[in-house]
Coordinates of C-alpha atoms and ligand atoms in Angstrom, one line a residue:
X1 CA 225.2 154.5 160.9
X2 CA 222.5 155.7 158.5
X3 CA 223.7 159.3 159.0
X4 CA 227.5 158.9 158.5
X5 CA 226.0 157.2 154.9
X6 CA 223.6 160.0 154.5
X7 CA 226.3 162.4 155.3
X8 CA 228.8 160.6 152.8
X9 CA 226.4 160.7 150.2
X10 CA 225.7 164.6 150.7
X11 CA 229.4 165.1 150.8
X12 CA 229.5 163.1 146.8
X13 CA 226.9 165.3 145.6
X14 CA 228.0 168.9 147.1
X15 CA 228.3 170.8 143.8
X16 CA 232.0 172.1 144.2
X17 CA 232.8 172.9 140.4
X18 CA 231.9 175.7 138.8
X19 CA 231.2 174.5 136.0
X20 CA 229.0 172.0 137.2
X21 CA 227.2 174.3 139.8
X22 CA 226.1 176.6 136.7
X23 CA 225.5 173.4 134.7
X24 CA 223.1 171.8 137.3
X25 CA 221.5 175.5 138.2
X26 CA 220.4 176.3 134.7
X27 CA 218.9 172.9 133.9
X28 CA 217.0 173.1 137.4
X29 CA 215.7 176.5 136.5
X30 CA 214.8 175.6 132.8
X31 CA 213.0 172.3 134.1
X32 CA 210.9 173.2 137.1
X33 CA 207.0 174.4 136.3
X34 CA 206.0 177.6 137.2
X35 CA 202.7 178.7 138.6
X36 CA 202.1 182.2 136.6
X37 CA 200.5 184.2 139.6
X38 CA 199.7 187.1 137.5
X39 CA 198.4 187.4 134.0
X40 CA 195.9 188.6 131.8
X41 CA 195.3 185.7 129.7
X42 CA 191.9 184.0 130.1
X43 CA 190.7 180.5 129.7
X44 CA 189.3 179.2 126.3
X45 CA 185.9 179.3 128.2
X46 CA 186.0 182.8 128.1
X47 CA 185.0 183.3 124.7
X48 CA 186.3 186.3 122.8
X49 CA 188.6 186.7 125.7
X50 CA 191.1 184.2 125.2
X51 CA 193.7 185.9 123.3
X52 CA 195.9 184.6 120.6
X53 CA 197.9 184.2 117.7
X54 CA 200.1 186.9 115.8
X55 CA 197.9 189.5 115.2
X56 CA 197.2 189.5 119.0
X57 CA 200.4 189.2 119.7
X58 CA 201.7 192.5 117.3
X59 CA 198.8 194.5 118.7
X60 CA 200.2 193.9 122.8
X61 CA 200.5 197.3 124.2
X62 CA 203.9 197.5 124.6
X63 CA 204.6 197.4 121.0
X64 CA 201.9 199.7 119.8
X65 CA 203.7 202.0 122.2
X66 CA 207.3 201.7 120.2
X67 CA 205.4 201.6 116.6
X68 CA 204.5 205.4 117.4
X69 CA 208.5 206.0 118.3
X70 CA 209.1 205.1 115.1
X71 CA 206.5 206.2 112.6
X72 CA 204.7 209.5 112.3
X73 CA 201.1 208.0 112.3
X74 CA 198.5 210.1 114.0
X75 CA 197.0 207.5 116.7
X76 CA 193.7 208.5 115.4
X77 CA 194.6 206.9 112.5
X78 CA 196.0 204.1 113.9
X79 CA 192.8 203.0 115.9
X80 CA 190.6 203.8 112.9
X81 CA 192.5 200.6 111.6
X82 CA 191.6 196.8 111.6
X83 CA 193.3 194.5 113.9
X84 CA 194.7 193.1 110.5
X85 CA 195.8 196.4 109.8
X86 CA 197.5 197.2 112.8
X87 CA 199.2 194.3 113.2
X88 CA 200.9 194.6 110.1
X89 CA 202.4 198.4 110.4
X90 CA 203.9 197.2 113.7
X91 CA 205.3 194.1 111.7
X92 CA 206.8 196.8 108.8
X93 CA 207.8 199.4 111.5
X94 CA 209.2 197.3 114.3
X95 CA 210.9 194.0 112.4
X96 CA 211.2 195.0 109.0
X97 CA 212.4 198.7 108.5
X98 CA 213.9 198.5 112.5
X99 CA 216.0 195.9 114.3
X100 CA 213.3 194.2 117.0
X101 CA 216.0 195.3 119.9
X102 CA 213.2 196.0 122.5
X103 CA 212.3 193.6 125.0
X104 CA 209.2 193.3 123.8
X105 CA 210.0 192.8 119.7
X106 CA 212.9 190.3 120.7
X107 CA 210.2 188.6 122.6
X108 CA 208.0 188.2 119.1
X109 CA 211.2 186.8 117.8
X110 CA 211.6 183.8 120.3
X111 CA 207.5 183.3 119.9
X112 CA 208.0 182.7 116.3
X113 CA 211.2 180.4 116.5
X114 CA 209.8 178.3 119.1
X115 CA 207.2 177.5 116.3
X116 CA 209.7 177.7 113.5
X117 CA 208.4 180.2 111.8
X118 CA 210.8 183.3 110.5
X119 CA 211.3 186.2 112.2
X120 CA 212.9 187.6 109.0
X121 CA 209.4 187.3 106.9
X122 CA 208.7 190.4 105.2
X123 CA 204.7 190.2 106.1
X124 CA 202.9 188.0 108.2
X125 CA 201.6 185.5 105.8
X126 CA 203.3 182.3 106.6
X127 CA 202.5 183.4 110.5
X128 CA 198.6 183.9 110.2
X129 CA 198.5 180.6 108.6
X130 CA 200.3 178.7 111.2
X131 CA 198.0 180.0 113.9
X132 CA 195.1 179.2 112.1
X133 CA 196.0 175.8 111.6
X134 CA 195.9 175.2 115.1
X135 CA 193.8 173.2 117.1
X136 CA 192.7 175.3 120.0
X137 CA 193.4 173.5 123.1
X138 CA 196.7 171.1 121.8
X139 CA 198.1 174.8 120.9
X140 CA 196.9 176.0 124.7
X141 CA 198.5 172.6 125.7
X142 CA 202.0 172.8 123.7
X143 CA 202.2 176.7 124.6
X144 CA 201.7 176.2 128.4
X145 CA 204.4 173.2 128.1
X146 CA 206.9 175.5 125.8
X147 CA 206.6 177.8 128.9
X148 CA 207.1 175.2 131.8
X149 CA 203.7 177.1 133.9
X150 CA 201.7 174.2 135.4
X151 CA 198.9 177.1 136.5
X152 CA 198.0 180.5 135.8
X153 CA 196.3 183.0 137.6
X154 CA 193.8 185.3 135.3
X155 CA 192.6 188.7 136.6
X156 CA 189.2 189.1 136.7
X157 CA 187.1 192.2 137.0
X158 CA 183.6 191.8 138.5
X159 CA 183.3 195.2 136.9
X160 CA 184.3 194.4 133.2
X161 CA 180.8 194.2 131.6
X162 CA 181.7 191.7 129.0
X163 CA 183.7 189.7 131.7
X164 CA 180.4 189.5 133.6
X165 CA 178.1 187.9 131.0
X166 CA 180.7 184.9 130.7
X167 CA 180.9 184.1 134.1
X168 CA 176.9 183.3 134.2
X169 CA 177.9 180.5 131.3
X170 CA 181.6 179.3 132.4
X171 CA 180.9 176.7 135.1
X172 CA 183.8 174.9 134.8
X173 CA 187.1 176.6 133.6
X174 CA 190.6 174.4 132.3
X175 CA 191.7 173.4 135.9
X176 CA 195.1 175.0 135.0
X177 CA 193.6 178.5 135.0
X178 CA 192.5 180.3 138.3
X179 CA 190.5 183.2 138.9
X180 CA 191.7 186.6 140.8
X181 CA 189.3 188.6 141.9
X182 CA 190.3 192.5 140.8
X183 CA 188.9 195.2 142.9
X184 CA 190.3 198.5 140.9
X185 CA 186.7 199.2 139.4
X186 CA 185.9 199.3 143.1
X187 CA 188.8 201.2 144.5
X188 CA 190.2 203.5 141.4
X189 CA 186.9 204.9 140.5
X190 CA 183.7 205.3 143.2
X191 CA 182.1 207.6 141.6
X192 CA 182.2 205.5 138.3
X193 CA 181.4 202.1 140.6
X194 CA 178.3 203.5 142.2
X195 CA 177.0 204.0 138.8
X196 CA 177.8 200.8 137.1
X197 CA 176.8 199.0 140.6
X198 CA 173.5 200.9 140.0
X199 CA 172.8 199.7 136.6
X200 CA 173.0 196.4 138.2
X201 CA 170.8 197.1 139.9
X202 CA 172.9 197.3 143.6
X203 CA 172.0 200.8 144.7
X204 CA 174.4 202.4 146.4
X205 CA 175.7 206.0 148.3
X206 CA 178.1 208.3 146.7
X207 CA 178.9 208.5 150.6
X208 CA 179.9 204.6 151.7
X209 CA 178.1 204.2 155.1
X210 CA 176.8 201.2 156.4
X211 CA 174.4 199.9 154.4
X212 CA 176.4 200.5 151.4
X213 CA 179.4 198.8 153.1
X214 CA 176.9 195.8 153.3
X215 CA 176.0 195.8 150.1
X216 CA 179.3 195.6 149.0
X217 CA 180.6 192.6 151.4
X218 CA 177.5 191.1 149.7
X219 CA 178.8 192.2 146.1
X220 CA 182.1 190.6 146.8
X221 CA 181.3 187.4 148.8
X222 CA 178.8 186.5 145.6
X223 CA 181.9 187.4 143.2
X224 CA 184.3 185.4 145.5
X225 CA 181.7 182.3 145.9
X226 CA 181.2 182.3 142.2
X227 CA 185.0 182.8 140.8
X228 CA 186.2 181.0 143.6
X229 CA 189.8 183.4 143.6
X230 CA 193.3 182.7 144.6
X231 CA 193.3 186.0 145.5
X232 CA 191.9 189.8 145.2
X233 CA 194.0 192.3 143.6
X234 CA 194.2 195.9 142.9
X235 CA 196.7 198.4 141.2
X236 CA 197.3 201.6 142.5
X237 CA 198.9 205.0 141.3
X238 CA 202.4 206.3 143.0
X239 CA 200.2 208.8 145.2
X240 CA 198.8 205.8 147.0
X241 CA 198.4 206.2 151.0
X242 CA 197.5 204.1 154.4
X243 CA 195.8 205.6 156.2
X244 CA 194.5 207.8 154.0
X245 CA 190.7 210.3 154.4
X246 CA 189.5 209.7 150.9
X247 CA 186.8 206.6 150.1
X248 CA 189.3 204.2 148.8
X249 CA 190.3 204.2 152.3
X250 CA 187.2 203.6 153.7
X251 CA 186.6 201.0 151.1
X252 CA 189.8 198.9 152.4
X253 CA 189.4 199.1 155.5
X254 CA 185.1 198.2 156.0
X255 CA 184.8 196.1 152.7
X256 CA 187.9 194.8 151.2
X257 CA 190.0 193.9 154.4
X258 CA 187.0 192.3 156.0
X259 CA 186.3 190.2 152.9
X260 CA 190.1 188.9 152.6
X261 CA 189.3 187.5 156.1
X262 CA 186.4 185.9 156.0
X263 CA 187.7 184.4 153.1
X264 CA 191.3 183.5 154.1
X265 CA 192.0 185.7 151.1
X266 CA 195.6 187.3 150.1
X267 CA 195.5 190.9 148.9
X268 CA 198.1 192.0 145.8
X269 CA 198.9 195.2 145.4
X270 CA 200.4 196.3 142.7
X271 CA 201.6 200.1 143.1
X272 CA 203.0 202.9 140.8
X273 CA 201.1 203.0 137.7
X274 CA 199.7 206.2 136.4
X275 CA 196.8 205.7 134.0
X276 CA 196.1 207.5 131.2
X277 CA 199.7 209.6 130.7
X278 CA 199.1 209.6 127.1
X279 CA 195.5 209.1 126.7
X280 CA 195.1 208.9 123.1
X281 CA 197.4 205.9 123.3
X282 CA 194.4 204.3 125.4
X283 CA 196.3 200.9 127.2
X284 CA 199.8 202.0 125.3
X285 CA 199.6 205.6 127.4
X286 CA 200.0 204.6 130.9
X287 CA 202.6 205.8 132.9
X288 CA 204.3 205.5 136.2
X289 CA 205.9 207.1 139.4
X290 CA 207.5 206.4 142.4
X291 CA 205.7 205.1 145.7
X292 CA 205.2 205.9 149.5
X293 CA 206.6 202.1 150.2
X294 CA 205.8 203.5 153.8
X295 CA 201.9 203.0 152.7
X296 CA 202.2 199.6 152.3
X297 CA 204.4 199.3 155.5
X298 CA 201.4 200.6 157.7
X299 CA 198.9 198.3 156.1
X300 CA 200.6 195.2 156.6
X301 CA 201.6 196.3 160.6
X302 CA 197.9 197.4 161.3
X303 CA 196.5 194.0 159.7
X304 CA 199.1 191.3 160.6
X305 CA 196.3 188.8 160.0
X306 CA 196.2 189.3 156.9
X307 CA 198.6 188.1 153.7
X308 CA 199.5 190.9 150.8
X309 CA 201.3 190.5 147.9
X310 CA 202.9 193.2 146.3
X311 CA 204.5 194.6 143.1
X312 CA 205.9 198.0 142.7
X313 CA 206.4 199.6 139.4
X314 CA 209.3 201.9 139.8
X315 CA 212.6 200.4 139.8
X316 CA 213.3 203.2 142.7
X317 CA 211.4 201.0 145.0
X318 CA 212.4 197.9 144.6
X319 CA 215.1 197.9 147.4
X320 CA 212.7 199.5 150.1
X321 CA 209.7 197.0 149.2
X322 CA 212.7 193.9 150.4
X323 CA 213.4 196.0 153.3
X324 CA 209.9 196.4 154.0
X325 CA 209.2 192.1 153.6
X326 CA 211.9 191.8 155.9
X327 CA 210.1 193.5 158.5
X328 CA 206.8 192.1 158.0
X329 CA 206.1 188.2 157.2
X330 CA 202.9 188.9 155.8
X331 CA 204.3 190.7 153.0
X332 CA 205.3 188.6 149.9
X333 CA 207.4 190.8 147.2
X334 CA 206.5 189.2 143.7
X335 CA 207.1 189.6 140.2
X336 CA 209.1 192.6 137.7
X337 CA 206.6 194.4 136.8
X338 CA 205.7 195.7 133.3
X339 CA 208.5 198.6 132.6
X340 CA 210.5 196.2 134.9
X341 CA 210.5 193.1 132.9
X342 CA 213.4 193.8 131.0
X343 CA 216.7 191.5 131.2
X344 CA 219.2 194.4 132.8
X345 CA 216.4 195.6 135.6
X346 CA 215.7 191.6 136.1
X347 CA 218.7 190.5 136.9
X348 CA 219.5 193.4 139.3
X349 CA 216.1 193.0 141.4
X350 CA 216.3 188.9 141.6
X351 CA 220.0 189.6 142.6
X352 CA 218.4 192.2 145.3
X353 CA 215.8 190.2 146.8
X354 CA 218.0 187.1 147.0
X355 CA 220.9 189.1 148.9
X356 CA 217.6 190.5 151.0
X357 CA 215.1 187.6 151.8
X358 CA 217.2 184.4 150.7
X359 CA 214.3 182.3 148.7
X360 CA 211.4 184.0 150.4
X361 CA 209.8 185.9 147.3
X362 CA 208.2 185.5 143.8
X363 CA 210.9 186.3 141.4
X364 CA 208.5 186.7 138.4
X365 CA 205.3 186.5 136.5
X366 CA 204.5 187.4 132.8
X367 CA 201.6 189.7 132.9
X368 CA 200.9 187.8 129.6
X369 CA 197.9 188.9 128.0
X370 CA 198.4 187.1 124.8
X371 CA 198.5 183.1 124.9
X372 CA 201.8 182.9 123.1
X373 CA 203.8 185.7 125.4
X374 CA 203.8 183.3 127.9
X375 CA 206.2 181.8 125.9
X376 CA 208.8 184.5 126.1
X377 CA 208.1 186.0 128.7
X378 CA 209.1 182.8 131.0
X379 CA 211.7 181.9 128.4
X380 CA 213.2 185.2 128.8
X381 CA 212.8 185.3 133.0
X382 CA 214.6 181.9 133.3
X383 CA 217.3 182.9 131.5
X384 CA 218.2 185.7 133.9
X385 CA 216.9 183.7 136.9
X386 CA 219.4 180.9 136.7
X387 CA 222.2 183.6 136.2
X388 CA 221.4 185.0 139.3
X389 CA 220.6 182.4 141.4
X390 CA 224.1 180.8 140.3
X391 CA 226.0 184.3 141.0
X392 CA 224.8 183.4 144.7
X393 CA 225.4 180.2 145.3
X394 CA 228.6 180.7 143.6
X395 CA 229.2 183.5 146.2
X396 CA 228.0 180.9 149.0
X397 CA 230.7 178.9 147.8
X398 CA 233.0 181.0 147.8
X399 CA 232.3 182.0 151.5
X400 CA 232.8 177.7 152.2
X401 CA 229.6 176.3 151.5
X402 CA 228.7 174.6 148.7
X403 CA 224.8 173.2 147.4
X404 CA 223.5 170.5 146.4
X405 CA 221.3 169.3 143.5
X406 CA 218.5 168.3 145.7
X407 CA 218.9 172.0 146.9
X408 CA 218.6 173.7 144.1
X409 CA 216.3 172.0 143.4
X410 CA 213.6 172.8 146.7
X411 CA 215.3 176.7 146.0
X412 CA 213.8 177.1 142.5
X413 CA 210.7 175.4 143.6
X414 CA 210.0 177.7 146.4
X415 CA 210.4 180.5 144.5
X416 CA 208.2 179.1 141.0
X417 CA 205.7 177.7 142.8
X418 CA 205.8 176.5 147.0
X419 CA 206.2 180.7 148.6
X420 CA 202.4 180.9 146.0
X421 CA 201.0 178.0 147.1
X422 CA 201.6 178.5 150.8
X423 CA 200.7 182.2 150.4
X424 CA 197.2 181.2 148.9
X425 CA 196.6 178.0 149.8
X426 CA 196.5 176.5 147.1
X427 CA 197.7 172.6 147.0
X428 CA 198.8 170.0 144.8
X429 CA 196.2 167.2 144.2
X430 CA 197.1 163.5 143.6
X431 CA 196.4 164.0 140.3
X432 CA 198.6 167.0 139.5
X433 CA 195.5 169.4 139.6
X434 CA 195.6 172.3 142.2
X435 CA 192.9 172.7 145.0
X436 CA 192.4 175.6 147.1
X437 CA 192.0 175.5 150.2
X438 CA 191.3 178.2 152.9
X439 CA 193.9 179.0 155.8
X440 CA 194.5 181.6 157.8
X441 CA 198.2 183.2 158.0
Ligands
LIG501 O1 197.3 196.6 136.1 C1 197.8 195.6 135.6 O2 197.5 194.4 135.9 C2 198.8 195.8 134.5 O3 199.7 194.8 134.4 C3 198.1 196.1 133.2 O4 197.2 197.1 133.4 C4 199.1 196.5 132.1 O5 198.4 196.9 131.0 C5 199.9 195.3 131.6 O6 199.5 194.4 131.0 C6 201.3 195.4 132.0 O7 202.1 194.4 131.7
LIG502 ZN1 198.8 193.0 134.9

């Protein structure tokens, strides 16, 4: 009896219009909180770290990269500026003299409306002013509602000097930020590692043999006891390999693989970027290149026991890293990374990976660095989620089955927040706080 009810009352709510399907698929998608699993933005505990406000938010890499398409500025002379300085040339050169068409620029633009401030403002006046008008944490608080992210992940560098010297004083961060525990200092550069680990006084081999590789299980069990991570994380250029014979290989495979275990930690990997293309553009000069997806396809068969989450930087890849997830559980695609996050490459990778692995991914996160880009960047995302996810279910119904709201509904949160949680666990407290707890895969 209950089930012929429950049944009717499915049948009432199956979403059979158009109309309404997209209706009830954009509000779902603008309304459900995300959990930001990868950015750069710190907590305001980190002081000097916690990035904000326009000048920040002109001086992003990404547009100090398109000023110098459009201005014949020697870089030089560009870094010999202030902050203040820079700021405004990429004001003049990117939204005064140009059109803000870029990703990035049109991204500045929905920042300043959602505070009502004018994108059309011939200097940035009116804009400094706001921001400093603001009290710290309702501004943290109004941005993270603006931009619907109940959590954010930080990346943290146990190698970043500065980074360092804050952790000894933060004890107890905002509950919405968690820590990640970033091993490229360790991976990308030994020879560099050994000597920063040695002015630390941790004294280690140029060759890694076994009492270095205790050392550093030590190094990173103290780094993961004190920042307590979600996760560690590492990028990687295109050339990366598994199994490889150079000491990165060695590293993963006695230090950092044996530390994701004992911990119940999930390794990201985030593969494809070439530092340093354009070196005198220092964070605006990386590049990228195409990966051995293969790699990453050995890794996860020879360590089913433990969880990766990966990102891949060339669009080229993006079909063979769904392939791959479908062959391996413990593989958990996330995010359009960096030269990715742009509307037209969006939309065709969520379309991929939903036609690929249903709901089983992490369609985005904003690589944020500034407070304020979160703004956009998850403005932005939703925009071209919700398209996508209504061009499928609008397919599904076409095929003769239709969704419900209560569907969409546990789709959108599997994908913002439940395939995260479950990947890292990290739960939902009574009080709407997140704890983590450990599990094995
Ligand atoms: O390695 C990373 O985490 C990259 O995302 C950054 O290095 C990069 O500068 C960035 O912010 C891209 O969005
Ligand atoms: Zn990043």
């Amino acid at each position: 009896m209950t089930s012929l009810m429950e049944n009717r009352i499915e049948q009432a709510e199956l979403l059979t219009d158009r109309v309404e399907l997209r209706r009830q698929v954009e509000f779902t998608v603008s309304a459900t909180p995300v959990i930001d699993i990868h950015t750069h933005v710190f907590s305001p505990e980190f002081d000097g770290m916690f990035l904000h406000g326009i000048d920040e938010l002109l001086t992003y890499h990404y547009l100090i990269a398109e000023t110098f398409r459009s201005t014949d500025l020697l870089p030089e002379r560009f870094w010999g500026m202030t902050r203040t300085q820079r700021a405004d040339l990429v004001w003049r050169t990117l939204f005064v003299e140009n059109t803000p068409l870029s990703e990035a620029a049109c991204g500045v633009v929905s920042v300043l409306r959602a505070f009502g401030l004018d994108p059309r403002s011939p200097d940035l006046d009116d804009a400094r002013a706001f921001f400093r008008s603001q009290d710290l944490h309702q501004h943290l608080d109004r941005v993270l509602a603006i931009a619907g992210a109940s959590d954010l992940v930080m990346t943290n560098d146990p190698f970043n000097v500065r980074e360092v010297l804050l952790w000894s004083d933060v004890t107890n961060p905002d509950h919405r930020f968690h820590a990640s525990l970033r091993l490229d200092g360790l991976l990308n550069d030994w020879p560099q590692a050994v000597q920063t680990l040695g002015r630390r006084g941790l004294r280690v081999g140029t060759e890694p043999s076994g009492p270095t590789v205790s050392k550093l299980r030590r190094f990173l069990d103290e780094w993961v006891a004190r920042m307590k991570p979600l996760y560690m994380a590492v990028s990687l250029p295109p050339e990366f390999n598994f199994p490889d014979d150079d000491v990165r290989d060695l590293l993963i495979r006695e230090v950092v693989l044996p530390t994701a275990r004992d911990h119940a930690l999930a390794l990201a990997l985030m593969i494809g970027v070439r530092r340093g293309v354009n070196p005198a553009l220092r964070a605006a000069g990386d590049g990228m290149g195409r990966a051995d997806i293969g790699a990453l396809d050995r890794l996860c068969a020879e360590n089913p026991d433990v969880r990766f989450l990966a990102t891949v930087l060339s669009r080229e890849n993006q079909h063979q890293l769904c392939v791959s997830a479908r062959k391996f559980n413990n593989l958990m695609p996330f995010g359009c990374w960096w030269f990715l996050n742009n509307p037209s490459i969006v939309s065709e990778i969520t379309r991929e990976r939903l036609e690929l692995l249903g709901t089983s991914f992490i369609p985005q996160h904003s690589d944020a660095c500034v407070l304020e880009q979160l703004i956009y960047k998850w403005r932005h995302a939703r925009v071209i989620i919700a398209a996508s996810l209504y061009e499928t279910y609008d397919r599904l119904l076409q095929s003769g089955r239709a969704v419900t709201r209560r569907e969409i509904v546990r789709d959108v949160t599997r994908m913002f927040s439940g395939n995260f949680r479950a990947w890292v666990g990290l739960q939902q407290t009574p009080c709407g706080t997140a704890d983590h707890t450990l599990e094995s895969p």
